[in-house]
N, CA, C and O atoms as a MOPAC input file, in Angstrom:
PM7 MOZYME 1SCF
protein

 N      0.84400 1    -1.18000 1     0.00000 1
 C      0.00000 1     0.00000 1     0.00000 1
 C      0.88500 1     1.23700 1     0.00000 1
 O      1.91400 1     1.27700 1     0.67400 1
 N      0.47500 1     2.24500 1    -0.76200 1
 C      1.19400 1     3.52100 1    -0.78000 1
 C      0.28000 1     4.63800 1    -0.29700 1
 O     -0.88100 1     4.74000 1    -0.69400 1
 N      0.84200 1     5.47300 1     0.57600 1
 C      0.10800 1     6.58900 1     1.16300 1
 C      0.85300 1     7.87400 1     0.83600 1
 O      2.06200 1     7.96100 1     1.05200 1
 N      0.14500 1     8.87500 1     0.31800 1
 C      0.73100 1    10.18800 1     0.04600 1
 C      0.27100 1    11.16500 1     1.12200 1
 O     -0.90600 1    11.19800 1     1.48100 1
 N      1.21200 1    11.96000 1     1.63100 1
 C      0.89400 1    12.97000 1     2.64000 1
 C      1.29800 1    14.32800 1     2.08300 1
 O      2.44300 1    14.50700 1     1.66700 1
 N      0.36500 1    15.29900 1     2.06800 1
 C      0.67600 1    16.64600 1     1.56800 1
 C      1.53200 1    17.37100 1     2.60500 1
 O      1.15300 1    17.47500 1     3.77200 1
 N      2.68800 1    17.87200 1     2.16900 1
 C      3.68100 1    18.40700 1     3.10300 1
 C      4.06600 1    19.85000 1     2.78200 1
 O      4.00200 1    20.30100 1     1.63900 1
 N      4.46900 1    20.55100 1     3.83900 1
 C      5.02200 1    21.89700 1     3.73400 1
 C      6.19900 1    21.94500 1     4.70400 1
 O      5.99700 1    22.06500 1     5.91200 1
 N      7.39000 1    21.85600 1     4.20500 1
 C      8.63500 1    21.76900 1     4.96500 1
 C      8.60700 1    20.50100 1     5.82100 1
 O      8.76300 1    19.40400 1     5.28300 1
 N      8.41300 1    20.61900 1     7.13400 1
 C      8.48900 1    19.44200 1     8.00600 1
 C      7.16100 1    19.10500 1     8.68200 1
 O      7.13500 1    18.41600 1     9.70200 1
 N      6.06300 1    19.59200 1     8.11000 1
 C      4.74900 1    19.31600 1     8.69700 1
 C      3.72600 1    19.12800 1     7.58400 1
 O      3.98700 1    19.43000 1     6.42000 1
 N      2.57200 1    18.62900 1     7.96200 1
 C      1.49300 1    18.47100 1     6.98900 1
 C      0.99600 1    19.85500 1     6.58400 1
 O      0.75900 1    20.71500 1     7.43200 1
 N      0.84100 1    20.05500 1     5.28200 1
 C      0.41700 1    21.36700 1     4.77700 1
 C     -1.03700 1    21.64800 1     5.14500 1
 O     -1.80700 1    20.73400 1     5.44400 1
 N     -1.39400 1    22.92600 1     5.11600 1
 C     -2.76400 1    23.31500 1     5.45400 1
 C     -3.77000 1    22.89000 1     4.38700 1
 O     -4.94600 1    22.68700 1     4.68800 1
 N     -3.30700 1    22.75300 1     3.13200 1
 C     -4.20800 1    22.28800 1     2.08200 1
 C     -3.43900 1    21.50200 1     1.03000 1
 O     -2.23800 1    21.69200 1     0.84000 1
 N     -4.14500 1    20.63200 1     0.36500 1
 C     -3.59000 1    19.84200 1    -0.73100 1
 C     -2.99000 1    20.75700 1    -1.79300 1
 O     -1.88300 1    20.52300 1    -2.27800 1
 N     -3.73200 1    21.79800 1    -2.14600 1
 C     -3.32800 1    22.67300 1    -3.24900 1
 C     -2.07000 1    23.47600 1    -2.93900 1
 O     -1.29100 1    23.76000 1    -3.84900 1
 N     -1.85300 1    23.84600 1    -1.69300 1
 C     -0.72500 1    24.70500 1    -1.33400 1
 C      0.50100 1    23.94800 1    -0.84600 1
 O      1.48900 1    24.56800 1    -0.45000 1
 N      0.45700 1    22.62800 1    -0.86600 1
 C      1.60400 1    21.88800 1    -0.34500 1
 C      2.80600 1    22.03700 1    -1.27500 1
 O      2.65400 1    22.23900 1    -2.48000 1
 N      3.99000 1    21.93300 1    -0.70000 1
 C      5.23400 1    22.02500 1    -1.47400 1
 C      5.54700 1    20.69000 1    -2.14400 1
 O      6.03000 1    20.64400 1    -3.27500 1
 N      5.26100 1    19.60600 1    -1.42400 1
 C      5.56300 1    18.27800 1    -1.94500 1
 C      4.69700 1    17.23100 1    -1.24900 1
 O      4.00400 1    17.51900 1    -0.27400 1
 N      4.75700 1    16.01500 1    -1.77400 1
 C      4.07100 1    14.87700 1    -1.17200 1
 C      5.11300 1    13.87600 1    -0.71600 1
 O      6.03500 1    13.53400 1    -1.45800 1
 N      4.95700 1    13.41600 1     0.50100 1
 C      5.80500 1    12.36300 1     1.02700 1
 C      5.03600 1    11.06000 1     0.83800 1
 O      3.93800 1    10.88900 1     1.36800 1
 N      5.62700 1    10.14700 1     0.07600 1
 C      4.98800 1     8.87800 1    -0.24000 1
 C      5.56600 1     7.80000 1     0.67600 1
 O      6.78000 1     7.61200 1     0.74200 1
 N      4.69100 1     7.10500 1     1.37200 1
 C      5.09400 1     6.00300 1     2.24200 1
 C      4.67400 1     4.69200 1     1.59400 1
 O      3.51700 1     4.52600 1     1.20700 1
 N      5.61200 1     3.76400 1     1.47900 1
 C      5.27400 1     2.41100 1     1.03100 1
 C      5.15000 1     1.55000 1     2.28200 1
 O      6.11300 1     1.37600 1     3.02900 1
 N      3.95100 1     1.01400 1     2.50000 1
 C      3.65900 1     0.24700 1     3.71300 1
 C      3.44800 1    -1.23000 1     3.37300 1
 O      2.81300 1    -1.57000 1     2.37500 1
 N      3.99200 1    -2.09100 1     4.22200 1
 C      3.73500 1    -3.52700 1     4.15200 1
 C      3.57200 1    -4.03200 1     5.57500 1
 O      4.39700 1    -3.73900 1     6.44000 1
 N      2.52700 1    -4.77900 1     5.81700 1
 C      2.26400 1    -5.32600 1     7.15600 1
 C      2.30600 1    -4.23800 1     8.23000 1
 O      2.86600 1    -4.43200 1     9.30900 1
 N      1.70000 1    -3.08800 1     7.91200 1
 C      1.60900 1    -1.94500 1     8.83600 1
 C      2.96100 1    -1.36600 1     9.23200 1
 O      3.07300 1    -0.71500 1    10.27100 1
 N      3.98400 1    -1.59200 1     8.42200 1
 C      5.30500 1    -1.01800 1     8.66100 1
 C      5.74400 1    -0.23100 1     7.43600 1
 O      5.44100 1    -0.60400 1     6.30300 1
 N      6.46200 1     0.86300 1     7.67600 1
 C      6.99400 1     1.66500 1     6.57700 1
 C      8.18500 1     0.93400 1     5.98200 1
 O      9.15200 1     0.63300 1     6.68200 1
 N      8.11100 1     0.65200 1     4.69300 1
 C      9.18400 1    -0.06100 1     4.00400 1
 C      9.99400 1     0.85000 1     3.09500 1
 O     11.05000 1     0.45500 1     2.60200 1
 N      9.50600 1     2.06900 1     2.86900 1
 C     10.23200 1     3.01100 1     2.03300 1
 C      9.48600 1     4.32300 1     1.91800 1
 O      8.28200 1     4.39300 1     2.16500 1
 N     10.21800 1     5.37200 1     1.53800 1
 C      9.61300 1     6.69000 1     1.33400 1
 C     10.14600 1     7.30100 1     0.04900 1
 O     11.20400 1     6.92000 1    -0.45300 1
 N      9.40000 1     8.24500 1    -0.46100 1
 C      9.77400 1     8.95100 1    -1.68900 1
 C      9.13200 1    10.32700 1    -1.64600 1
 O      8.06600 1    10.49500 1    -1.05500 1
 N      9.76900 1    11.31200 1    -2.26600 1
 C      9.23300 1    12.67100 1    -2.34000 1
 C      8.83900 1    12.97800 1    -3.78100 1
 O      9.59000 1    12.70400 1    -4.71700 1
 N      7.64600 1    13.55100 1    -3.94300 1
 C      7.20200 1    14.05300 1    -5.24600 1
 C      6.80800 1    15.51200 1    -5.04900 1
 O      5.94600 1    15.82300 1    -4.22700 1
 N      7.44300 1    16.40300 1    -5.80600 1
 C      7.13500 1    17.82300 1    -5.67900 1
 C      5.81800 1    18.15200 1    -6.36100 1
 O      5.48700 1    17.58600 1    -7.40300 1
 N      5.07100 1    19.06900 1    -5.76500 1
 C      3.76500 1    19.47200 1    -6.26200 1
 C      3.94600 1    20.41800 1    -7.44500 1
 O      4.47200 1    21.52100 1    -7.29400 1
 N      3.51000 1    19.98300 1    -8.61000 1
 C      3.55400 1    20.83500 1    -9.79700 1
 C      2.31200 1    20.56500 1   -10.64400 1
 O      1.37600 1    19.90700 1   -10.18900 1
 N      2.30700 1    21.06700 1   -11.85700 1
 C      1.11400 1    20.93400 1   -12.69800 1
 C      0.83800 1    19.48600 1   -13.11200 1
 O     -0.24900 1    19.19100 1   -13.60900 1
 N      1.79000 1    18.58900 1   -12.91900 1
 C      1.61100 1    17.18600 1   -13.28900 1
 C      1.35700 1    16.27900 1   -12.08700 1
 O      1.50800 1    15.06200 1   -12.19100 1
 N      0.97500 1    16.85500 1   -10.95800 1
 C      0.87400 1    16.06500 1    -9.72700 1
 C     -0.17800 1    14.96700 1    -9.82000 1
 O      0.03200 1    13.88200 1    -9.27700 1
 N     -1.28800 1    15.20800 1   -10.48000 1
 C     -2.31000 1    14.16500 1   -10.58200 1
 C     -1.74300 1    12.93600 1   -11.28400 1
 O     -1.90200 1    11.81500 1   -10.79900 1
 N     -1.08800 1    13.13800 1   -12.41100 1
 C     -0.49200 1    12.01900 1   -13.14600 1
 C      0.59000 1    11.33800 1   -12.32200 1
 O      0.69700 1    10.11100 1   -12.31900 1
 N      1.39300 1    12.13800 1   -11.62100 1
 C      2.48800 1    11.57800 1   -10.82000 1
 C      1.95900 1    10.69700 1    -9.69500 1
 O      2.48800 1     9.61000 1    -9.46200 1
 N      0.92400 1    11.15000 1    -8.99700 1
 C      0.37200 1    10.35500 1    -7.90000 1
 C     -0.30300 1     9.09000 1    -8.42100 1
 O     -0.20000 1     8.03300 1    -7.79700 1
 N     -0.98200 1     9.18500 1    -9.54200 1
 C     -1.61600 1     7.99800 1   -10.12300 1
 C     -0.55100 1     7.02200 1   -10.61400 1
 O     -0.68900 1     5.81100 1   -10.44300 1
 N      0.50600 1     7.54600 1   -11.22100 1
 C      1.61300 1     6.70000 1   -11.68500 1
 C      2.25900 1     5.95100 1   -10.51700 1
 O      2.69700 1     4.81100 1   -10.67200 1
 N      2.31400 1     6.58800 1    -9.36400 1
 C      2.88100 1     5.95500 1    -8.16400 1
 C      1.94800 1     4.89800 1    -7.57500 1
 O      2.32500 1     4.17300 1    -6.65500 1
 N      0.72900 1     4.81600 1    -8.11100 1
 C     -0.27700 1     3.86100 1    -7.62700 1
 C     -0.58200 1     4.06900 1    -6.14400 1
 O     -0.57200 1     3.13500 1    -5.34300 1
 N     -0.85400 1     5.33900 1    -5.81200 1
 C     -1.20100 1     5.71600 1    -4.44800 1
 C     -2.55900 1     5.11100 1    -4.08800 1
 O     -3.49600 1     5.15600 1    -4.88500 1
 N     -2.65700 1     4.55200 1    -2.89300 1
 C     -3.92200 1     3.99500 1    -2.41400 1
 C     -4.68600 1     4.97600 1    -1.53500 1
 O     -5.91500 1     4.93900 1    -1.46800 1
 N     -3.93800 1     5.86300 1    -0.85500 1
 C     -4.57100 1     6.79300 1     0.08400 1
 C     -3.81300 1     8.11000 1     0.09100 1
 O     -2.60900 1     8.15900 1    -0.16000 1
 N     -4.54500 1     9.17000 1     0.38400 1
 C     -3.98800 1    10.51300 1     0.48800 1
 C     -4.40000 1    11.07900 1     1.83900 1
 O     -5.56500 1    10.99900 1     2.22800 1
 N     -3.42200 1    11.65700 1     2.55800 1
 C     -3.70900 1    12.30900 1     3.83400 1
 C     -3.42000 1    13.79400 1     3.67200 1
 O     -2.30700 1    14.18000 1     3.31200 1
 N     -4.42900 1    14.63300 1     3.94100 1
 C     -4.26800 1    16.08300 1     3.85100 1
 C     -5.25900 1    16.74500 1     4.81000 1
 O     -6.21300 1    16.11500 1     5.26500 1
 N     -5.01900 1    18.02100 1     5.10800 1
 C     -5.94900 1    18.73800 1     5.99500 1
 C     -7.20100 1    19.17300 1     5.25200 1
 O     -8.30400 1    19.12300 1     5.79700 1
 N     -7.02700 1    19.60000 1     4.00200 1
 C     -8.17300 1    20.01500 1     3.19200 1
 C     -7.82700 1    19.85100 1     1.71900 1
 O     -6.65700 1    19.81100 1     1.33800 1
 N     -8.87100 1    19.75600 1     0.89800 1
 C     -8.70600 1    19.60900 1    -0.54400 1
 C     -9.91500 1    20.27500 1    -1.19900 1
 O    -11.04300 1    20.11600 1    -0.73200 1
 N     -9.67900 1    21.02200 1    -2.28100 1
 C    -10.81800 1    21.69800 1    -2.90700 1
 C    -11.68700 1    20.69700 1    -3.67700 1
 O    -11.27700 1    19.56700 1    -3.94100 1
 N    -12.87500 1    21.13500 1    -4.02200 1
 C    -13.85400 1    20.24300 1    -4.64800 1
 C    -13.35300 1    19.67000 1    -5.97100 1
 O    -13.55500 1    18.48900 1    -6.25300 1
 N    -12.70300 1    20.49800 1    -6.77800 1
 C    -12.20300 1    20.04000 1    -8.07500 1
 C    -11.19700 1    18.89900 1    -7.90700 1
 O    -11.31100 1    17.86700 1    -8.56900 1
 N    -10.22000 1    19.08400 1    -7.02800 1
 C     -9.22300 1    18.03300 1    -6.80800 1
 C     -9.82600 1    16.81800 1    -6.12200 1
 O     -9.43700 1    15.68400 1    -6.40500 1
 N    -10.77100 1    17.04900 1    -5.22600 1
 C    -11.45200 1    15.92300 1    -4.58600 1
 C    -12.10600 1    15.03800 1    -5.64900 1
 O    -11.97700 1    13.81400 1    -5.61100 1
 N    -12.79700 1    15.65700 1    -6.58400 1
 C    -13.46600 1    14.89100 1    -7.64000 1
 C    -12.46200 1    14.12700 1    -8.49400 1
 O    -12.72100 1    12.98900 1    -8.88400 1
 N    -11.31800 1    14.74500 1    -8.78900 1
 C    -10.28600 1    14.09100 1    -9.60100 1
 C     -9.70100 1    12.87200 1    -8.89500 1
 O     -9.56100 1    11.80600 1    -9.49400 1
 N     -9.36300 1    13.03500 1    -7.63100 1
 C     -8.62000 1    12.00100 1    -6.92400 1
 C     -9.49000 1    10.96000 1    -6.23600 1
 O     -9.08400 1     9.80200 1    -6.13200 1
 N    -10.67100 1    11.33300 1    -5.76500 1
 C    -11.46700 1    10.40700 1    -4.95400 1
 C    -12.00500 1     9.22200 1    -5.75000 1
 O    -12.47300 1     8.24800 1    -5.16100 1
 N    -11.94800 1     9.28800 1    -7.06200 1
 C    -12.39200 1     8.16100 1    -7.87900 1
 C    -11.43900 1     6.98000 1    -7.76900 1
 O    -11.85300 1     5.82800 1    -7.90200 1
 N    -10.15100 1     7.26800 1    -7.52500 1
 C     -9.14100 1     6.21200 1    -7.51100 1
 C     -8.40600 1     6.08900 1    -6.18600 1
 O     -7.74500 1     5.08200 1    -5.93100 1
 N     -8.51900 1     7.11600 1    -5.33600 1
 C     -7.72600 1     7.17500 1    -4.10600 1
 C     -8.64100 1     7.54200 1    -2.93800 1
 O     -9.47700 1     8.43700 1    -3.05900 1
 N     -8.48100 1     6.85400 1    -1.81200 1
 C     -9.19900 1     7.24300 1    -0.59400 1
 C     -8.49700 1     8.45500 1     0.00800 1
 O     -7.27300 1     8.46500 1     0.13200 1
 N     -9.26400 1     9.47400 1     0.38100 1
 C     -8.70100 1    10.72200 1     0.90600 1
 C     -9.08900 1    10.85600 1     2.37700 1
 O    -10.26400 1    10.78000 1     2.73500 1
 N     -8.06900 1    11.05700 1     3.22300 1
 C     -8.27400 1    11.11900 1     4.67000 1
 C     -7.91500 1    12.49100 1     5.21900 1
 O     -7.00800 1    13.15900 1     4.72200 1
 N     -8.64800 1    12.90100 1     6.26200 1
 C     -8.41900 1    14.18900 1     6.91700 1
 C     -7.30300 1    14.05700 1     7.94400 1
 O     -7.39600 1    13.25200 1     8.87200 1
 N     -6.23800 1    14.85500 1     7.77500 1
 C     -5.11400 1    14.85000 1     8.71400 1
 C     -5.53200 1    15.45900 1    10.04000 1
 O     -6.30900 1    16.41400 1    10.07700 1
 N     -5.01800 1    14.90900 1    11.11800 1
 C     -5.25100 1    15.41300 1    12.47100 1
 C     -3.98200 1    16.11800 1    12.93700 1
 O     -3.03000 1    15.45700 1    13.35200 1
 N     -3.95100 1    17.43500 1    12.87700 1
 C     -2.77200 1    18.18400 1    13.31000 1
 C     -1.67400 1    18.20100 1    12.26100 1
 O     -1.91700 1    17.91400 1    11.08900 1
 N     -0.45200 1    18.54300 1    12.69500 1
 C      0.66900 1    18.75200 1    11.77800 1
 C      1.63600 1    17.58000 1    11.66800 1
 O      2.41900 1    17.52500 1    10.71900 1
 N      1.60400 1    16.65100 1    12.60400 1
 C      2.60300 1    15.59000 1    12.68800 1
 C      2.37000 1    14.47300 1    11.67100 1
 O      1.31100 1    13.84500 1    11.64600 1
 N      3.38100 1    14.24200 1    10.83400 1
 C      3.30300 1    13.16200 1     9.85800 1
 C      3.27500 1    11.81000 1    10.57000 1
 O      2.44400 1    10.95700 1    10.26100 1
 N      4.18800 1    11.61900 1    11.52500 1
 C      4.26600 1    10.34000 1    12.24400 1
 C      2.94100 1     9.99600 1    12.92000 1
 O      2.47500 1     8.85900 1    12.85200 1
 N      2.33800 1    10.99100 1    13.57500 1
 C      1.05900 1    10.76700 1    14.26200 1
 C     -0.01500 1    10.34700 1    13.26500 1
 O     -0.78800 1     9.42700 1    13.53600 1
 N     -0.06700 1    11.01400 1    12.11400 1
 C     -1.10300 1    10.71200 1    11.13100 1
 C     -0.89700 1     9.35700 1    10.47000 1
 O     -1.87200 1     8.66600 1    10.17400 1
 N      0.33600 1     8.96500 1    10.23500 1
 C      0.59400 1     7.62900 1     9.69000 1
 C      0.14700 1     6.57800 1    10.70400 1
 O     -0.47500 1     5.58200 1    10.33700 1
 N      0.46600 1     6.80300 1    11.98000 1
 C      0.03300 1     5.86900 1    13.03500 1
 C     -1.48800 1     5.78200 1    13.10100 1
 O     -2.04800 1     4.68900 1    13.18700 1
 N     -2.15600 1     6.93600 1    13.05900 1
 C     -3.62100 1     6.94800 1    13.08600 1
 C     -4.20300 1     6.23100 1    11.86900 1
 O     -5.20600 1     5.52700 1    11.98100 1
 N     -3.57700 1     6.41000 1    10.71200 1
 C     -4.03400 1     5.73900 1     9.49800 1
 C     -3.93700 1     4.22200 1     9.66600 1
 O     -4.89000 1     3.49700 1     9.38300 1
 N     -2.78100 1     3.75300 1    10.12800 1
 C     -2.56200 1     2.31700 1    10.32300 1
 C     -3.57400 1     1.74400 1    11.31400 1
 O     -4.04400 1     0.61800 1    11.14800 1
 N     -3.90700 1     2.52500 1    12.34600 1
 C     -4.86700 1     2.08800 1    13.36300 1
 C     -6.31900 1     2.23100 1    12.89900 1
 O     -7.24000 1     1.84000 1    13.61600 1
 N     -6.52500 1     2.78700 1    11.70800 1
 C     -7.88100 1     2.98200 1    11.19100 1
 C     -8.63700 1     4.10000 1    11.87800 1
 O     -9.86600 1     4.07800 1    11.93400 1
 N     -7.90600 1     5.08800 1    12.40600 1
 C     -8.53200 1     6.15900 1    13.18400 1
 C     -8.63000 1     7.49900 1    12.45400 1
 O     -9.08800 1     8.47800 1    13.04400 1
 N     -8.21400 1     7.57000 1    11.19200 1
 C     -8.38900 1     8.80900 1    10.42200 1
 C     -9.72600 1     8.75000 1     9.69800 1
 O    -10.13700 1     7.69400 1     9.21900 1
 N    -10.39300 1     9.88300 1     9.62400 1
 C    -11.67900 1     9.96400 1     8.93200 1
 C    -11.47600 1    10.29800 1     7.46700 1
 O    -10.62800 1    11.11600 1     7.11000 1
 N    -12.27600 1     9.64300 1     6.61800 1
 C    -12.24800 1     9.96700 1     5.19600 1
 C    -12.87900 1    11.33400 1     4.98500 1
 O    -13.82600 1    11.71100 1     5.67500 1
 N    -12.33900 1    12.06800 1     4.02100 1
 C    -12.95000 1    13.33100 1     3.60800 1
 C    -14.04100 1    12.98300 1     2.60200 1
 O    -13.79500 1    12.29000 1     1.61500 1
 N    -15.23700 1    13.46800 1     2.86400 1
 C    -16.37300 1    13.22800 1     1.97100 1
 C    -16.97700 1    14.57900 1     1.61900 1
 O    -17.34000 1    15.35600 1     2.50200 1
 N    -17.08100 1    14.85300 1     0.32700 1
 C    -17.64100 1    16.14300 1    -0.10700 1
 C    -18.89700 1    15.92200 1    -0.89800 1
 O    -19.51800 1    16.88300 1    -1.35200 1

């Protein structure tokens, strides 16, 4: 499973659209097996789909991007700024899906 987290320097960004980059986590058996960075640019939709992302964690996402991504990727609402905390919450099934 691959999880993308919208990032701004060393914390989760305030919105999907304004993030500087996405930190991609490759998970197996609820453990992180690898990470990768993809910078946010005009090709981000194709890049995330090419990476075969299963889930996206962000604080907010606009309606247009929600419609684009929610067809293929589950989108979850980040709790606070900590990446580690949100990955743990995701693994525990405690993050809420964003539904628009």
